Structure formats: structure tokens, C-alpha cells
């Protein structure tokens, strides 16, 4: 039965959407799948990672039902899973049956959809990206080319099932994709050779494909069993047999990313970490965010209130924003007073860098003064700040909203240029609570491959709440001031971003990782991560 209608707005019997979640990489989820997950009343899952996927798409707590295992902890049969889905739909709810890969490809989707049809429950099928094609693609192996146009897929299953397969029908040179064949690969390889395939036929086995734990072993039918055991390959894995495997040598793109599989610690404020983490993921890293700073209002808000009133009354010639948080703090005060960007009319605006400028532009304000691109800092801003001229400037006062721990350099520089400053604490940066014990242990014992520091305060606070990173951990910093603080805390800086932005910082770490990988390949060494190589004498800055 095919059912392509749209789910009713207020279902009386219920509606089931069989949704493919893809092969493992959450970013391969389809747009339609994400939309249905956000709308569902109940989500029936089947894999451990499905709960995290759902929570990444929703702010609320939807009802999750385990469709993979029963109350006794045993895997549910296809029939039992179908009963779970029908039971939930009969409650009159919108049900999403979340299925690994594609619901209609090597999955229980057909059986469960038939159960819905029998019960008179409407349903739809939302295809997902299947591991059959996605995992080889992530391994750099095309299943077809202009020279190899045929592909066959075989589910090997149990030993008895594998023995029942007539391998002679696969003796030609077409590409084979084997599912559930990891433990049986030795017998399968022998059967294919006995059927007429060359023992030198290329074979690739890729486990947990499309994730940052992906690992691929390439071999031949003659040696794949031995090589897979040596590499400790385990399910879930996809096996490809055929000449197309040789193309991996030039087409491998995922496992060769510069930071592939690197566990990177991101000590950031909760609000700012996502941008950096997303950039690190694009280079293949696995970022773990640890809040080290919490941004809070000042203890005494009266000084800030007075400055905002002065701004509205025309007390200032300039306002200088030194961070995105300063922009947020002023905007929150404006919202509190019912003000908008029109209150800045006649006021000159300075911003310390591109990120701060972008935050102002999002508010509808365009900065009049920015530091040079090569020195986006308070010092850079002072380089271009004009001297006070009583003939040109009707007012000689500057409003400087800042953090409670900011340096006094900007104020001193402005005073030297003839300006008077209202240096106002707009927000406080306080040390966050220590991370969980396993994270602290990972930091100290070198289980992180790298740490990226985006400010001096993140260095101080991370060391304060969790201790120093292990000597084997790569230290990357956003600028010279942060580098100096890291060295003062006994850390050796490996990566210094050429300009102070999180995107540049992530790119600099990726360049470091790429150079490191290239050196290992050129030396004929296996490519390892920093956490896998821990020389005893390394990484600490010497102190005199």
C-alpha cells in the first residue's frame, strides 16, 4: 500500500512517519526528517544515538519510546517493533518512527508499515541516506564508475545464512557491497576465490562510517581476514569488494581531514562556543565544550544605568565597544529602558574588531572606527583613534562599557589623546564550575589532542578549574596576549592564530594538523593523533 497524503492537523487515529536517520553523521539527516522530528508528539527510536539527535533538534522534551529493545533488555523482533508503533499511533498522536539508514532498505520499515496499514493507521515514508552508499562514499570509494557499472549488495547475516548464499553468481568483476559480514569475512573471501575471483581482488572494510570514529582497512581477498583482525575491526561495518576500492588512494577525503578524529577541548563561554566547535568539526575534529567563563551582570548596576542615561542625554562624543559581550550588555540595558538604536544618533561608535562590528551591525549600527585588520585589539584601536580637538569635537568624553577584568591600556591611551573616559563595568566574567571528573582526568592525562584558547581568561580559568593540559596536548591560542598568558602558566604554545578570530584559530590548528600528518606520511610512519603519542619530555615552557 502506498500512502502519500499529508498528516491531518489534528489526527484522531494517529499518524506514523517512518523516518530514515541516515548512516551515522547527524548532518546527513534530510530536511524533511528534521521537520517531522520537531513536530512529533512521540518518537520511537531504535539506536542509542537517536536520543541525542532528537535533543539537538528540539528545545523541549518530547516523549521517546525505545523501539530497539524490550523491557527485558533483549532486541525486539520486527513484529514486536510494529506493535510498539501501532500502540503509540492509536493514542491519536503524531508518531515518528526513527530508523537507522533508510526505512525501506535492509530495515524493518516494510513490516511495520504493513502493520499500520492493517490497523487502519495512516503513514508516510521519509527515505534516509543509506549506509550502503554513504559509508563507501565517506571512505573515498565510488560503487560505480564508467568502467564498473554494476554493483550487487549482499546481506551475509549468520554463518548458516552466508553458507546458503551461492557465491558463484558473484564470481565476475562487478562491485560487491557486503553487509553484516565482518565476522564471516574469512569464509566469504575463500568462497569468492573458490568461485573464480582473483585472490588479489581489492577489498575495503569501513567501520562506523560517516562518523569521526570511522576507520577503513584496505586489503585483498587473500589477506582481508588477517588484516581485519589485526586492525580489530568490529561491526557495524560495510565491506566493498572490487576494483573500485583502488580509487580510495586518490579519493579518500574524510579520514584525511587535517584534524580527523582529534578530540579538541574548547574552553569557552556557553554563548560563544558553537561557532568555534562547528568550524573544528568541518576539519574532522570532535570538539568538547567546557564552559570556563560565565558572563553575568555587574554587581552594582547603578554605574551602567547612569552611563546609559548620559548616552541618551548627549553626554558622550564616542562609545567604544571592546567585545561582543559589551554590545550585548548595552543592548540589554536598552531593552530594559525601552530604547532602540535611534538613541545612538549623533554618537560616534568604535569597535575593537570584526566580531564586535558584526554584533553592532546585527543591531543596526555601523561602527565609525575600526582598528587595522592586522591588529584587531585595543592597541590597534588606539593607533587610529583621533586626538581630541576642542575646535572639532563638541564633547570630550568617551563611554567605554567593558568587562570587570579588562585591562586599563585603552583608557590610558585615550587619556593621552586628550579624551576623558567613563570606564564602566558593563558585565562580569566569573569562573564557571569545574567540569565533570572524567573531563578533568582527560585534560590531565593527555586524552585530548588539542586545546584552543580564545582569551587569556580562558587560560586562567581552565587551569584554575581543571588543571594544566598534559604535555602531549597541542596548545592553540587566538593571539599574542593569550599566548603570553599560556606561557606564564607553563604551557608551550604550538599554534598562534594569524588574526584574532575563532575561524582563523580553527584554521591555524587545521594547518598544524595537516603539516603534522604530511610529515608522518613522508616519513613512512602511521598517522597518529597527539593523544596517541606522549613523549615524556615535551610541551612545557621552561621557566627561569
PDB file of N, CA, C and O in Angstrom, residues 111-149:
ATOM      1  N   UNK A 111       7.690  -4.170   7.172  1.00  0.00           N
ATOM      2  CA  UNK A 111       6.848  -4.944   8.098  1.00  0.00           C
ATOM      3  C   UNK A 111       6.042  -4.014   9.008  1.00  0.00           C
ATOM      4  O   UNK A 111       4.852  -4.223   9.248  1.00  0.00           O
ATOM      5  N   UNK A 112       6.692  -2.966   9.511  1.00  0.00           N
ATOM      6  CA  UNK A 112       5.999  -2.054  10.416  1.00  0.00           C
ATOM      7  C   UNK A 112       4.947  -1.227   9.668  1.00  0.00           C
ATOM      8  O   UNK A 112       3.861  -0.956  10.210  1.00  0.00           O
ATOM      9  N   UNK A 113       5.238  -0.826   8.442  1.00  0.00           N
ATOM     10  CA  UNK A 113       4.254  -0.075   7.644  1.00  0.00           C
ATOM     11  C   UNK A 113       3.049  -0.949   7.311  1.00  0.00           C
ATOM     12  O   UNK A 113       1.898  -0.471   7.316  1.00  0.00           O
ATOM     13  N   UNK A 114       3.298  -2.241   7.039  1.00  0.00           N
ATOM     14  CA  UNK A 114       2.180  -3.154   6.778  1.00  0.00           C
ATOM     15  C   UNK A 114       1.294  -3.299   8.007  1.00  0.00           C
ATOM     16  O   UNK A 114       0.061  -3.373   7.894  1.00  0.00           O
ATOM     17  N   UNK A 115       1.908  -3.305   9.192  1.00  0.00           N
ATOM     18  CA  UNK A 115       1.119  -3.397  10.432  1.00  0.00           C
ATOM     19  C   UNK A 115       0.246  -2.159  10.595  1.00  0.00           C
ATOM     20  O   UNK A 115      -0.906  -2.248  11.039  1.00  0.00           O
ATOM     21  N   UNK A 116       0.778  -0.975  10.231  1.00  0.00           N
ATOM     22  CA  UNK A 116      -0.011   0.262  10.300  1.00  0.00           C
ATOM     23  C   UNK A 116      -1.181   0.202   9.319  1.00  0.00           C
ATOM     24  O   UNK A 116      -2.316   0.582   9.655  1.00  0.00           O
ATOM     25  N   UNK A 117      -0.914  -0.283   8.105  1.00  0.00           N
ATOM     26  CA  UNK A 117      -1.972  -0.386   7.098  1.00  0.00           C
ATOM     27  C   UNK A 117      -3.082  -1.310   7.578  1.00  0.00           C
ATOM     28  O   UNK A 117      -4.276  -1.017   7.412  1.00  0.00           O
ATOM     29  N   UNK A 118      -2.689  -2.434   8.182  1.00  0.00           N
ATOM     30  CA  UNK A 118      -3.668  -3.404   8.686  1.00  0.00           C
ATOM     31  C   UNK A 118      -4.516  -2.805   9.797  1.00  0.00           C
ATOM     32  O   UNK A 118      -5.717  -3.100   9.917  1.00  0.00           O
ATOM     33  N   UNK A 119      -3.897  -1.912  10.610  1.00  0.00           N
ATOM     34  CA  UNK A 119      -4.617  -1.292  11.727  1.00  0.00           C
ATOM     35  C   UNK A 119      -5.376  -0.036  11.302  1.00  0.00           C
ATOM     36  O   UNK A 119      -6.014   0.623  12.139  1.00  0.00           O
ATOM     37  N   UNK A 120      -5.316   0.309  10.013  1.00  0.00           N
ATOM     38  CA  UNK A 120      -6.027   1.493   9.529  1.00  0.00           C
ATOM     39  C   UNK A 120      -5.372   2.793   9.925  1.00  0.00           C
ATOM     40  O   UNK A 120      -6.037   3.825  10.028  1.00  0.00           O
ATOM     41  N   UNK A 121      -4.063   2.764  10.150  1.00  0.00           N
ATOM     42  CA  UNK A 121      -3.326   3.964  10.569  1.00  0.00           C
ATOM     43  C   UNK A 121      -2.575   4.533   9.372  1.00  0.00           C
ATOM     44  O   UNK A 121      -1.860   3.818   8.664  1.00  0.00           O
ATOM     45  N   UNK A 122      -2.736   5.828   9.126  1.00  0.00           N
ATOM     46  CA  UNK A 122      -2.040   6.472   8.019  1.00  0.00           C
ATOM     47  C   UNK A 122      -0.546   6.568   8.274  1.00  0.00           C
ATOM     48  O   UNK A 122      -0.112   6.707   9.426  1.00  0.00           O
ATOM     49  N   UNK A 123       0.220   6.511   7.210  1.00  0.00           N
ATOM     50  CA  UNK A 123       1.676   6.582   7.377  1.00  0.00           C
ATOM     51  C   UNK A 123       2.318   7.198   6.145  1.00  0.00           C
ATOM     52  O   UNK A 123       1.701   7.344   5.095  1.00  0.00           O
ATOM     53  N   UNK A 124       3.571   7.595   6.300  1.00  0.00           N
ATOM     54  CA  UNK A 124       4.380   8.084   5.188  1.00  0.00           C
ATOM     55  C   UNK A 124       5.795   7.554   5.363  1.00  0.00           C
ATOM     56  O   UNK A 124       6.219   7.220   6.478  1.00  0.00           O
ATOM     57  N   UNK A 125       6.521   7.483   4.255  1.00  0.00           N
ATOM     58  CA  UNK A 125       7.900   7.011   4.269  1.00  0.00           C
ATOM     59  C   UNK A 125       8.813   8.173   3.919  1.00  0.00           C
ATOM     60  O   UNK A 125       8.632   8.827   2.888  1.00  0.00           O
ATOM     61  N   UNK A 126       9.775   8.445   4.779  1.00  0.00           N
ATOM     62  CA  UNK A 126      10.754   9.504   4.532  1.00  0.00           C
ATOM     63  C   UNK A 126      12.119   8.833   4.372  1.00  0.00           C
ATOM     64  O   UNK A 126      12.734   8.443   5.359  1.00  0.00           O
ATOM     65  N   UNK A 127      12.567   8.651   3.133  1.00  0.00           N
ATOM     66  CA  UNK A 127      13.836   7.943   2.915  1.00  0.00           C
ATOM     67  C   UNK A 127      15.003   8.622   3.623  1.00  0.00           C
ATOM     68  O   UNK A 127      15.017   9.846   3.815  1.00  0.00           O
ATOM     69  N   UNK A 128      15.959   7.817   4.026  1.00  0.00           N
ATOM     70  CA  UNK A 128      17.181   8.339   4.638  1.00  0.00           C
ATOM     71  C   UNK A 128      18.385   7.961   3.798  1.00  0.00           C
ATOM     72  O   UNK A 128      18.303   7.083   2.931  1.00  0.00           O
ATOM     73  N   UNK A 129      19.491   8.623   4.034  1.00  0.00           N
ATOM     74  CA  UNK A 129      20.730   8.272   3.337  1.00  0.00           C
ATOM     75  C   UNK A 129      21.185   6.917   3.859  1.00  0.00           C
ATOM     76  O   UNK A 129      21.372   6.728   5.056  1.00  0.00           O
ATOM     77  N   UNK A 130      21.333   5.952   2.957  1.00  0.00           N
ATOM     78  CA  UNK A 130      21.666   4.590   3.371  1.00  0.00           C
ATOM     79  C   UNK A 130      23.167   4.407   3.533  1.00  0.00           C
ATOM     80  O   UNK A 130      23.970   4.944   2.768  1.00  0.00           O
ATOM     81  N   UNK A 131      23.542   3.606   4.531  1.00  0.00           N
ATOM     82  CA  UNK A 131      24.956   3.300   4.749  1.00  0.00           C
ATOM     83  C   UNK A 131      25.548   2.530   3.579  1.00  0.00           C
ATOM     84  O   UNK A 131      26.759   2.548   3.355  1.00  0.00           O
ATOM     85  N   UNK A 132      24.692   1.849   2.808  1.00  0.00           N
ATOM     86  CA  UNK A 132      25.168   1.069   1.664  1.00  0.00           C
ATOM     87  C   UNK A 132      25.960   1.945   0.694  1.00  0.00           C
ATOM     88  O   UNK A 132      27.005   1.542   0.176  1.00  0.00           O
ATOM     89  N   UNK A 133      25.500   3.158   0.465  1.00  0.00           N
ATOM     90  CA  UNK A 133      26.208   4.064  -0.444  1.00  0.00           C
ATOM     91  C   UNK A 133      27.024   5.111   0.303  1.00  0.00           C
ATOM     92  O   UNK A 133      28.096   5.519  -0.149  1.00  0.00           O
ATOM     93  N   UNK A 134      26.522   5.555   1.468  1.00  0.00           N
ATOM     94  CA  UNK A 134      27.172   6.658   2.186  1.00  0.00           C
ATOM     95  C   UNK A 134      28.520   6.258   2.771  1.00  0.00           C
ATOM     96  O   UNK A 134      29.491   7.016   2.679  1.00  0.00           O
ATOM     97  N   UNK A 135      28.603   5.079   3.372  1.00  0.00           N
ATOM     98  CA  UNK A 135      29.856   4.677   4.027  1.00  0.00           C
ATOM     99  C   UNK A 135      30.987   4.507   3.014  1.00  0.00           C
ATOM    100  O   UNK A 135      32.087   5.050   3.215  1.00  0.00           O
ATOM    101  N   UNK A 136      30.765   3.800   1.891  1.00  0.00           N
ATOM    102  CA  UNK A 136      31.833   3.769   0.884  1.00  0.00           C
ATOM    103  C   UNK A 136      32.202   5.162   0.375  1.00  0.00           C
ATOM    104  O   UNK A 136      33.378   5.449   0.140  1.00  0.00           O
ATOM    105  N   UNK A 137      31.203   6.046   0.216  1.00  0.00           N
ATOM    106  CA  UNK A 137      31.499   7.408  -0.257  1.00  0.00           C
ATOM    107  C   UNK A 137      32.393   8.134   0.736  1.00  0.00           C
ATOM    108  O   UNK A 137      33.336   8.836   0.343  1.00  0.00           O
ATOM    109  N   UNK A 138      32.123   7.975   2.032  1.00  0.00           N
ATOM    110  CA  UNK A 138      32.955   8.606   3.062  1.00  0.00           C
ATOM    111  C   UNK A 138      34.340   7.965   3.133  1.00  0.00           C
ATOM    112  O   UNK A 138      35.280   8.562   3.647  1.00  0.00           O
ATOM    113  N   UNK A 139      34.461   6.746   2.639  1.00  0.00           N
ATOM    114  CA  UNK A 139      35.768   6.085   2.580  1.00  0.00           C
ATOM    115  C   UNK A 139      36.508   6.421   1.293  1.00  0.00           C
ATOM    116  O   UNK A 139      37.644   5.968   1.091  1.00  0.00           O
ATOM    117  N   UNK A 140      35.873   7.193   0.406  1.00  0.00           N
ATOM    118  CA  UNK A 140      36.501   7.554  -0.857  1.00  0.00           C
ATOM    119  C   UNK A 140      36.409   6.455  -1.907  1.00  0.00           C
ATOM    120  O   UNK A 140      37.263   6.361  -2.791  1.00  0.00           O
ATOM    121  N   UNK A 141      35.352   5.634  -1.804  1.00  0.00           N
ATOM    122  CA  UNK A 141      35.187   4.513  -2.731  1.00  0.00           C
ATOM    123  C   UNK A 141      33.866   4.659  -3.473  1.00  0.00           C
ATOM    124  O   UNK A 141      32.787   4.487  -2.885  1.00  0.00           O
ATOM    125  N   UNK A 142      33.900   4.980  -4.772  1.00  0.00           N
ATOM    126  CA  UNK A 142      32.650   5.019  -5.548  1.00  0.00           C
ATOM    127  C   UNK A 142      32.193   3.597  -5.860  1.00  0.00           C
ATOM    128  O   UNK A 142      33.022   2.729  -6.144  1.00  0.00           O
ATOM    129  N   UNK A 143      30.913   3.349  -5.805  1.00  0.00           N
ATOM    130  CA  UNK A 143      30.429   1.988  -6.077  1.00  0.00           C
ATOM    131  C   UNK A 143      30.367   1.710  -7.575  1.00  0.00           C
ATOM    132  O   UNK A 143      30.437   0.547  -7.993  1.00  0.00           O
ATOM    133  N   UNK A 144      30.203   2.744  -8.374  1.00  0.00           N
ATOM    134  CA  UNK A 144      30.214   2.565  -9.834  1.00  0.00           C
ATOM    135  C   UNK A 144      31.089   3.638 -10.458  1.00  0.00           C
ATOM    136  O   UNK A 144      31.238   4.743  -9.912  1.00  0.00           O
ATOM    137  N   UNK A 145      31.669   3.296 -11.611  1.00  0.00           N
ATOM    138  CA  UNK A 145      32.419   4.260 -12.415  1.00  0.00           C
ATOM    139  C   UNK A 145      32.066   3.984 -13.871  1.00  0.00           C
ATOM    140  O   UNK A 145      31.296   3.058 -14.173  1.00  0.00           O
ATOM    141  N   UNK A 146      32.661   4.726 -14.783  1.00  0.00           N
ATOM    142  CA  UNK A 146      32.374   4.486 -16.197  1.00  0.00           C
ATOM    143  C   UNK A 146      32.880   3.113 -16.648  1.00  0.00           C
ATOM    144  O   UNK A 146      32.385   2.547 -17.622  1.00  0.00           O
ATOM    145  N   UNK A 147      33.853   2.576 -15.902  1.00  0.00           N
ATOM    146  CA  UNK A 147      34.389   1.257 -16.247  1.00  0.00           C
ATOM    147  C   UNK A 147      33.762   0.128 -15.435  1.00  0.00           C
ATOM    148  O   UNK A 147      33.937  -1.043 -15.767  1.00  0.00           O
ATOM    149  N   UNK A 148      33.077   0.489 -14.356  1.00  0.00           N
ATOM    150  CA  UNK A 148      32.455  -0.524 -13.493  1.00  0.00           C
ATOM    151  C   UNK A 148      31.021  -0.074 -13.214  1.00  0.00           C
ATOM    152  O   UNK A 148      30.778   0.710 -12.289  1.00  0.00           O
ATOM    153  N   UNK A 149      30.110  -0.576 -13.998  1.00  0.00           N
ATOM    154  CA  UNK A 149      28.736  -0.062 -13.984  1.00  0.00           C
ATOM    155  C   UNK A 149      27.768  -0.917 -13.182  1.00  0.00           C
ATOM    156  O   UNK A 149      26.620  -0.536 -13.011  1.00  0.00           O
TER     157      UNK A 149
END
